[in-house]
GROMACS .gro file of C-alpha atoms in nm:
model
  287
    1MET     CA    1  -1.592   0.110  -1.487
    2LYS     CA    2  -1.293  -0.126  -1.508
    3VAL     CA    3  -1.197  -0.335  -1.171
    4PHE     CA    4  -0.904  -0.539  -1.195
    5THR     CA    5  -0.948  -0.935  -1.130
    6SER     CA    6  -0.717  -1.096  -0.865
    7GLU     CA    7  -0.544  -1.259  -1.163
    8GLU     CA    8  -0.491  -0.914  -1.335
    9LEU     CA    9  -0.378  -0.777  -1.007
   10GLU     CA   10  -0.115  -1.047  -0.951
   11GLN     CA   11   0.015  -0.994  -1.295
   12LYS     CA   12   0.025  -0.631  -1.269
   13TRP     CA   13   0.223  -0.624  -0.940
   14ASP     CA   14   0.463  -0.871  -1.047
   15GLY     CA   15   0.549  -0.650  -1.335
   16PHE     CA   16   0.545  -0.338  -1.125
   17SER     CA   17   0.730  -0.475  -0.810
   18LYS     CA   18   1.077  -0.370  -0.878
   19ILE     CA   19   0.986  -0.020  -0.987
   20PHE     CA   20   0.754   0.021  -0.677
   21GLN     CA   21   1.071  -0.085  -0.448
   22HIS     CA   22   1.293   0.141  -0.610
   23TYR     CA   23   1.033   0.436  -0.637
   24ASN     CA   24   0.761   0.406  -0.399
   25GLU     CA   25   0.841   0.196  -0.091
   26CYS     CA   26   1.002   0.480   0.088
   27THR     CA   27   0.654   0.669   0.116
   28THR     CA   28   0.453   0.336   0.230
   29ALA     CA   29   0.725   0.211   0.508
   30PRO     CA   30   0.591   0.544   0.739
   31VAL     CA   31   0.223   0.435   0.712
   32ALA     CA   32   0.323   0.047   0.779
   33PHE     CA   33   0.470   0.167   1.105
   34LEU     CA   34   0.150   0.378   1.178
   35LEU     CA   35  -0.029   0.073   1.133
   36ILE     CA   36   0.172  -0.203   1.335
   37THR     CA   37   0.176   0.099   1.599
   38SER     CA   38  -0.188   0.105   1.619
   39LEU     CA   39  -0.200  -0.270   1.661
   40GLY     CA   40   0.022  -0.241   1.998
   41ILE     CA   41   0.294  -0.424   1.827
   42THR     CA   42   0.555  -0.147   1.909
   43SER     CA   43   0.420  -0.078   2.248
   44GLN     CA   44   0.645  -0.069   2.538
   45PHE     CA   45   0.376  -0.011   2.810
   46GLY     CA   46   0.088  -0.221   2.952
   47SER     CA   47   0.018  -0.544   2.826
   48ALA     CA   48  -0.040  -0.477   2.466
   49GLN     CA   49   0.272  -0.594   2.319
   50ASN     CA   50   0.266  -0.937   2.522
   51SER     CA   51  -0.068  -1.019   2.446
   52CYS     CA   52  -0.004  -1.050   2.083
   53LYS     CA   53   0.031  -1.408   1.997
   54SER     CA   54  -0.009  -1.394   1.590
   55ILE     CA   55  -0.010  -1.144   1.342
   56LEU     CA   56  -0.079  -1.163   0.975
   57GLU     CA   57   0.019  -0.907   0.721
   58VAL     CA   58  -0.152  -0.896   0.391
   59ALA     CA   59   0.009  -0.750   0.070
   60CYS     CA   60   0.364  -0.739   0.219
   61GLY     CA   61   0.526  -0.551  -0.118
   62PRO     CA   62   0.856  -0.550  -0.097
   63GLY     CA   63   0.873  -0.614   0.295
   64ALA     CA   64   0.930  -0.267   0.460
   65GLY     CA   65   0.647  -0.340   0.679
   66THR     CA   66   0.756  -0.672   0.704
   67LYS     CA   67   1.090  -0.579   0.834
   68LEU     CA   68   0.957  -0.337   1.101
   69CYS     CA   69   0.717  -0.582   1.234
   70LEU     CA   70   0.988  -0.841   1.275
   71GLN     CA   71   1.183  -0.578   1.468
   72TYR     CA   72   0.947  -0.488   1.701
   73LYS     CA   73   0.751  -0.800   1.754
   74ASN     CA   74   0.815  -1.077   2.032
   75ASN     CA   75   0.998  -1.361   1.920
   76SER     CA   76   0.749  -1.591   2.053
   77THR     CA   77   0.485  -1.369   1.859
   78LYS     CA   78   0.387  -1.598   1.524
   79PHE     CA   79   0.410  -1.383   1.215
   80ILE     CA   80   0.262  -1.466   0.879
   81SER     CA   81   0.356  -1.226   0.570
   82THR     CA   82   0.144  -1.259   0.260
   83ASP     CA   83   0.122  -1.114  -0.090
   84ILE     CA   84  -0.072  -1.197  -0.424
   85SER     CA   85   0.250  -1.123  -0.644
   86ASN     CA   86   0.514  -1.406  -0.601
   87GLU     CA   87   0.776  -1.124  -0.720
   88MET     CA   88   0.686  -0.902  -0.413
   89ILE     CA   89   0.751  -1.211  -0.208
   90GLN     CA   90   1.096  -1.267  -0.362
   91LEU     CA   91   1.181  -0.894  -0.300
   92THR     CA   92   1.064  -0.923   0.068
   93LYS     CA   93   1.288  -1.226   0.125
   94GLN     CA   94   1.551  -1.022   0.000
   95CYS     CA   95   1.496  -0.735   0.240
   96LEU     CA   96   1.471  -0.987   0.529
   97ARG     CA   97   1.837  -1.145   0.391
   98MET     CA   98   1.646  -1.487   0.347
   99THR     CA   99   1.857  -1.722   0.152
  100ASN     CA  100   1.759  -2.044  -0.034
  101ASN     CA  101   1.821  -2.231   0.257
  102ASP     CA  102   1.579  -2.064   0.466
  103GLY     CA  103   1.291  -2.148   0.221
  104ASP     CA  104   0.973  -1.941   0.319
  105GLU     CA  105   1.064  -1.935   0.696
  106ILE     CA  106   1.264  -1.803   0.977
  107PRO     CA  107   1.192  -2.054   1.243
  108GLU     CA  108   1.372  -1.844   1.532
  109LYS     CA  109   1.138  -1.560   1.477
  110LYS     CA  110   0.833  -1.788   1.415
  111PHE     CA  111   0.816  -1.617   1.080
  112LYS     CA  112   0.678  -1.749   0.751
  113ILE     CA  113   0.601  -1.572   0.418
  114GLN     CA  114   0.375  -1.723   0.163
  115GLN     CA  115   0.180  -1.615  -0.153
  116CYS     CA  116  -0.199  -1.575  -0.133
  117ASN     CA  117  -0.528  -1.369  -0.212
  118ALA     CA  118  -0.662  -1.123   0.025
  119GLU     CA  119  -1.008  -1.199  -0.088
  120LYS     CA  120  -0.949  -1.574  -0.023
  121LEU     CA  121  -0.712  -1.633   0.263
  122PRO     CA  122  -0.573  -1.996   0.340
  123PHE     CA  123  -0.610  -1.970   0.697
  124GLN     CA  124  -0.885  -2.115   0.930
  125ASP     CA  125  -1.154  -1.887   1.131
  126ASN     CA  126  -0.972  -1.726   1.446
  127SER     CA  127  -0.620  -1.799   1.351
  128PHE     CA  128  -0.459  -1.441   1.471
  129ASP     CA  129  -0.516  -1.183   1.701
  130ARG     CA  130  -0.351  -0.913   1.465
  131TYR     CA  131  -0.396  -0.827   1.089
  132PHE     CA  132  -0.275  -0.541   0.891
  133SER     CA  133  -0.273  -0.457   0.521
  134ASN     CA  134  -0.073  -0.132   0.387
  135TYR     CA  135  -0.225   0.028   0.085
  136CYS     CA  136  -0.416  -0.292  -0.040
  137LEU     CA  137  -0.797  -0.245   0.026
  138HIS     CA  138  -0.847   0.000  -0.239
  139LEU     CA  139  -0.675  -0.198  -0.507
  140VAL     CA  140  -0.843  -0.545  -0.479
  141THR     CA  141  -1.139  -0.656  -0.667
  142SER     CA  142  -1.382  -0.663  -0.388
  143PRO     CA  143  -1.296  -0.440  -0.065
  144GLU     CA  144  -1.600  -0.579   0.111
  145THR     CA  145  -1.481  -0.943   0.053
  146MET     CA  146  -1.142  -0.850   0.211
  147LEU     CA  147  -1.265  -0.680   0.496
  148LYS     CA  148  -1.504  -1.009   0.579
  149GLU     CA  149  -1.199  -1.234   0.528
  150ALA     CA  150  -1.010  -1.015   0.772
  151TYR     CA  151  -1.289  -1.049   1.006
  152ARG     CA  152  -1.301  -1.428   0.957
  153VAL     CA  153  -0.944  -1.497   1.025
  154LEU     CA  154  -0.932  -1.275   1.341
  155GLU     CA  155  -1.038  -1.407   1.669
  156VAL     CA  156  -1.263  -1.226   1.913
  157GLY     CA  157  -1.089  -0.921   2.021
  158GLY     CA  158  -0.838  -0.929   1.744
  159ILE     CA  159  -0.759  -0.581   1.579
  160ALA     CA  160  -0.712  -0.528   1.197
  161ALA     CA  161  -0.560  -0.194   1.043
  162PHE     CA  162  -0.609  -0.106   0.686
  163SER     CA  163  -0.474   0.200   0.488
  164VAL     CA  164  -0.586   0.323   0.175
  165TRP     CA  165  -0.523   0.624  -0.037
  166GLY     CA  166  -0.700   0.954   0.107
  167ARG     CA  167  -0.837   1.241  -0.042
  168PRO     CA  168  -0.701   1.356  -0.397
  169GLU     CA  169  -0.725   1.708  -0.265
  170ASN     CA  170  -0.462   1.658  -0.008
  171SER     CA  171  -0.232   1.406  -0.219
  172ASN     CA  172  -0.077   1.614  -0.487
  173GLN     CA  173   0.208   1.351  -0.532
  174PHE     CA  174  -0.075   1.142  -0.728
  175THR     CA  175  -0.254   1.397  -0.883
  176ILE     CA  176  -0.003   1.656  -1.024
  177VAL     CA  177   0.062   1.426  -1.365
  178LYS     CA  178  -0.289   1.440  -1.457
  179LYS     CA  179  -0.359   1.801  -1.381
  180ILE     CA  180  -0.046   1.916  -1.580
  181ALA     CA  181  -0.196   1.681  -1.872
  182ASP     CA  182  -0.547   1.814  -1.846
  183GLU     CA  183  -0.390   2.185  -1.869
  184ILE     CA  184  -0.220   2.120  -2.192
  185GLY     CA  185  -0.491   1.904  -2.345
  186ILE     CA  186  -0.356   1.569  -2.301
  187ASP     CA  187  -0.622   1.312  -2.233
  188MET     CA  188  -0.563   1.077  -1.937
  189SER     CA  189  -0.933   0.985  -1.886
  190SER     CA  190  -0.971   0.616  -1.777
  191GLN     CA  191  -1.215   0.373  -1.744
  192GLU     CA  192  -1.028   0.185  -1.429
  193ARG     CA  193  -1.158   0.236  -1.099
  194SER     CA  194  -0.997   0.528  -0.936
  195SER     CA  195  -0.764   0.436  -0.641
  196PHE     CA  196  -0.894   0.695  -0.440
  197HIS     CA  197  -1.232   0.522  -0.416
  198LEU     CA  198  -1.224   0.438  -0.038
  199ASN     CA  199  -1.078   0.774   0.091
  200ASP     CA  200  -1.415   0.858   0.275
  201THR     CA  201  -1.340   0.759   0.601
  202ILE     CA  202  -1.708   0.776   0.712
  203LYS     CA  203  -1.808   0.498   0.427
  204LEU     CA  204  -1.488   0.331   0.520
  205ARG     CA  205  -1.586   0.281   0.852
  206GLN     CA  206  -1.931   0.169   0.775
  207MET     CA  207  -1.790  -0.110   0.546
  208ALA     CA  208  -1.566  -0.221   0.821
  209LEU     CA  209  -1.868  -0.252   1.044
  210ASP     CA  210  -2.079  -0.414   0.798
  211ALA     CA  211  -1.801  -0.662   0.768
  212GLY     CA  212  -1.871  -0.761   1.144
  213PHE     CA  213  -1.634  -0.535   1.304
  214SER     CA  214  -1.756  -0.413   1.668
  215ARG     CA  215  -1.558  -0.110   1.678
  216VAL     CA  216  -1.372   0.103   1.414
  217LEU     CA  217  -1.172   0.396   1.452
  218ALA     CA  218  -1.097   0.607   1.118
  219GLY     CA  219  -0.893   0.894   1.033
  220HIS     CA  220  -0.643   1.074   0.793
  221SER     CA  221  -0.270   1.132   0.806
  222PHE     CA  222  -0.023   1.263   0.568
  223VAL     CA  223   0.288   1.125   0.434
  224ASN     CA  224   0.557   1.370   0.269
  225SER     CA  225   0.760   1.207  -0.029
  226PRO     CA  226   1.153   1.237  -0.006
  227ILE     CA  227   1.137   1.382  -0.373
  228GLN     CA  228   1.369   1.701  -0.366
  229ASN     CA  229   1.303   1.824  -0.735
  230GLY     CA  230   1.080   1.821  -1.008
  231GLU     CA  231   1.322   1.599  -1.197
  232GLU     CA  232   1.303   1.344  -0.942
  233TYR     CA  233   0.953   1.383  -0.930
  234SER     CA  234   0.889   1.313  -1.314
  235GLU     CA  235   1.149   1.014  -1.280
  236VAL     CA  236   0.912   0.851  -1.020
  237PHE     CA  237   0.584   0.953  -1.127
  238LEU     CA  238   0.641   0.860  -1.502
  239SER     CA  239   0.771   0.535  -1.481
  240PRO     CA  240   0.491   0.317  -1.391
  241PRO     CA  241   0.440   0.036  -1.677
  242SER     CA  242   0.080   0.146  -1.775
  243LEU     CA  243   0.198   0.547  -1.801
  244GLN     CA  244   0.504   0.454  -1.991
  245LYS     CA  245   0.293   0.261  -2.252
  246PHE     CA  246   0.060   0.580  -2.269
  247ILE     CA  247   0.339   0.799  -2.289
  248GLN     CA  248   0.450   0.601  -2.635
  249THR     CA  249   0.117   0.707  -2.781
  250LEU     CA  250   0.205   1.069  -2.762
  251ASP     CA  251   0.427   1.282  -3.014
  252LYS     CA  252   0.779   1.344  -2.880
  253GLU     CA  253   0.724   1.740  -2.868
  254LYS     CA  254   0.394   1.671  -2.671
  255TYR     CA  255   0.550   1.453  -2.409
  256LEU     CA  256   0.854   1.698  -2.354
  257LEU     CA  257   0.611   1.970  -2.293
  258TRP     CA  258   0.433   1.777  -2.059
  259LYS     CA  259   0.743   1.671  -1.855
  260SER     CA  260   0.888   2.021  -1.855
  261LYS     CA  261   0.545   2.163  -1.708
  262ILE     CA  262   0.552   1.885  -1.452
  263VAL     CA  263   0.919   1.945  -1.354
  264ASN     CA  264   0.846   2.332  -1.332
  265HIS     CA  265   0.545   2.289  -1.140
  266VAL     CA  266   0.691   2.049  -0.880
  267ASP     CA  267   0.977   2.304  -0.824
  268GLU     CA  268   0.754   2.572  -0.780
  269LEU     CA  269   0.555   2.397  -0.486
  270LEU     CA  270   0.894   2.321  -0.334
  271ASN     CA  271   1.008   2.662  -0.344
  272LYS     CA  272   0.710   2.791  -0.191
  273GLY     CA  273   0.771   2.540   0.100
  274GLU     CA  274   0.510   2.291   0.019
  275PHE     CA  275   0.546   1.919   0.059
  276ILE     CA  276   0.514   1.698  -0.207
  277GLY     CA  277   0.332   1.401  -0.084
  278SER     CA  278  -0.033   1.198  -0.030
  279GLU     CA  279  -0.287   1.171   0.259
  280VAL     CA  280  -0.365   0.815   0.356
  281SER     CA  281  -0.695   0.710   0.488
  282TYR     CA  282  -0.682   0.433   0.767
  283ILE     CA  283  -0.908   0.214   0.977
  284ILE     CA  284  -0.845   0.036   1.343
  285CYS     CA  285  -1.102  -0.239   1.369
  286THR     CA  286  -1.170  -0.478   1.666
  287LYS     CA  287  -1.370  -0.768   1.621
   0.00000   0.00000   0.00000
């Protein structure tokens, strides 16, 4: 089973960053809001928001979650956003309308952005009281190491929130392409570790407990895609560089048959009133 190294992940996301921003970020933003809400950052009652002194975001992507967090946090709360991909860092800075004069900081917001590895964070122990990472834990080389790093940099009583891909049977957004390929005899078998490998919330919760967290809440939610028809779906989900490379190995007639059946299948689901979307598994962890 192929598991990407940190260096390979950096290269992959540098190359995929703009495609991801264009096609995929719209479906990850609602989950980012779910995570920061679970940390109490958006709370307007009690003392949850006022008690938050420092926030770490790991894997900011193109910046949708970063922008949401900046909108809701107190200006007095320190906020550091990170990603392994420098290209994602640059997209986040564009999203926040940061200029060259700003460098990597927005001082009036106590905000800083920097490149780093989720499995080797460049921060001291007990540095933050909130941590969130949206759709990253299932991608890193060692999820166990990432969880332990999150635990290390949180102070006692701090809260971390993680999201990963949910169960494949509830995530047609990510399974239709292969489903149709299988039906017409296109072999998409891969030696890469599946992005669904952490969807079991019982096992995911235990991993976080094993990392040291004292309480872990786990559950599922669903995010529908804004896709309106099969043509839009094929444009989005046949666009990743790795899949484009695979498509180049197919003869044109086979590819066009595959694409047309994908388009028809998605249109049929939408016409029946079914969402195209994906399930998210997530955990809220207290140190």
